[in-house]
Amino acid sequence: MSYHLKKIAVGIQTIERLSVRQKMIQETYGTILHTTRNMPKKREDLVKTGSMFWIIKRNVLVRQKILDIVSGIWSEGKKGCENELDKKLIWVIPT
């Protein structure tokens, strides 16, 4: 069984803008990372077969393969995790 994540692309109006934003992140960190507050319960399944589906303007428009999920603690002492994503955006049928 495949598990997936859905995330709202806050402030993003188009797929092209998401692509530009992720290129900026990749240039800064060497990979595409998306930070979240909580570690997913099905981490291993997400890394093996899962994708992150992006919600843009109330529609699921694209997805990206999840390459890795790493937990971390930020400077404020708060826990969270970083989702490493494939650079390829795969268009999906809008839902």
XYZ file of C-alpha atoms in Angstrom:
95
model
C 0.000 0.000 0.000
C 1.229 3.495 -0.854
C 1.051 6.394 1.573
C 1.170 10.035 0.501
C 1.227 13.495 2.034
C -0.820 16.525 0.990
C 0.553 19.995 1.627
C -0.835 23.428 0.878
C 1.619 25.525 -1.136
C 1.111 28.731 0.871
C 1.633 31.877 -1.190
C 2.074 29.910 -4.420
C -0.356 30.750 -7.238
C 0.970 28.543 -10.062
C 2.972 25.378 -10.657
C 5.652 27.488 -12.336
C 6.059 29.591 -9.176
C 6.400 26.418 -7.079
C 9.125 25.257 -9.465
C 10.988 28.591 -9.171
C 10.715 28.519 -5.372
C 12.068 24.981 -5.195
C 14.985 25.855 -7.497
C 15.897 28.624 -5.050
C 15.766 26.137 -2.160
C 17.897 23.642 -4.087
C 20.529 26.302 -4.846
C 20.668 27.250 -1.158
C 20.648 23.776 0.457
C 21.784 21.483 -2.370
C 18.475 19.596 -2.278
C 14.754 20.342 -2.106
C 13.587 20.330 1.500
C 10.142 20.948 2.974
C 10.035 21.438 6.744
C 7.115 20.225 8.853
C 6.396 20.191 12.588
C 5.515 16.521 12.906
C 7.232 13.294 11.915
C 4.870 11.107 9.843
C 3.906 7.822 11.498
C 4.466 5.830 8.288
C 7.919 7.261 7.528
C 9.369 4.093 5.978
C 6.365 3.597 3.676
C 6.424 7.243 2.598
C 10.109 7.093 1.699
C 9.699 3.785 -0.134
C 6.596 4.517 -2.238
C 5.119 7.880 -1.239
C 4.726 11.270 -2.825
C 3.932 14.750 -1.608
C 0.884 16.156 -3.373
C 0.845 19.963 -3.605
C -2.410 21.894 -3.180
C -2.294 25.119 -5.198
C -5.320 27.440 -5.170
C -7.545 24.738 -3.611
C -6.637 22.047 -6.174
C -4.158 19.177 -6.048
C -2.076 19.928 -9.162
C 1.351 18.271 -8.849
C 3.228 15.671 -6.842
C 6.835 14.923 -5.979
C 8.473 11.693 -4.885
C 9.586 11.720 -1.245
C 13.272 10.730 -1.117
C 13.882 10.921 2.641
C 12.398 12.196 5.892
C 14.790 13.303 8.630
C 13.844 14.469 12.125
C 15.535 17.474 13.624
C 15.529 20.039 16.391
C 15.632 23.707 15.477
C 17.481 26.467 17.308
C 14.366 27.305 19.342
C 14.354 23.736 20.695
C 11.269 22.739 18.709
C 11.112 19.319 17.090
C 10.222 18.797 13.456
C 11.288 17.027 10.308
C 12.569 17.797 6.852
C 11.121 16.052 3.812
C 13.633 15.698 1.005
C 11.826 15.791 -2.332
C 12.704 14.775 -5.876
C 13.282 17.779 -8.134
C 10.780 16.525 -10.737
C 7.252 17.949 -10.445
C 4.725 15.462 -11.837
C 1.464 16.993 -13.020
C -1.717 15.223 -11.896
C -5.368 15.519 -12.894
C -6.703 18.425 -10.761
C -8.925 17.337 -7.883
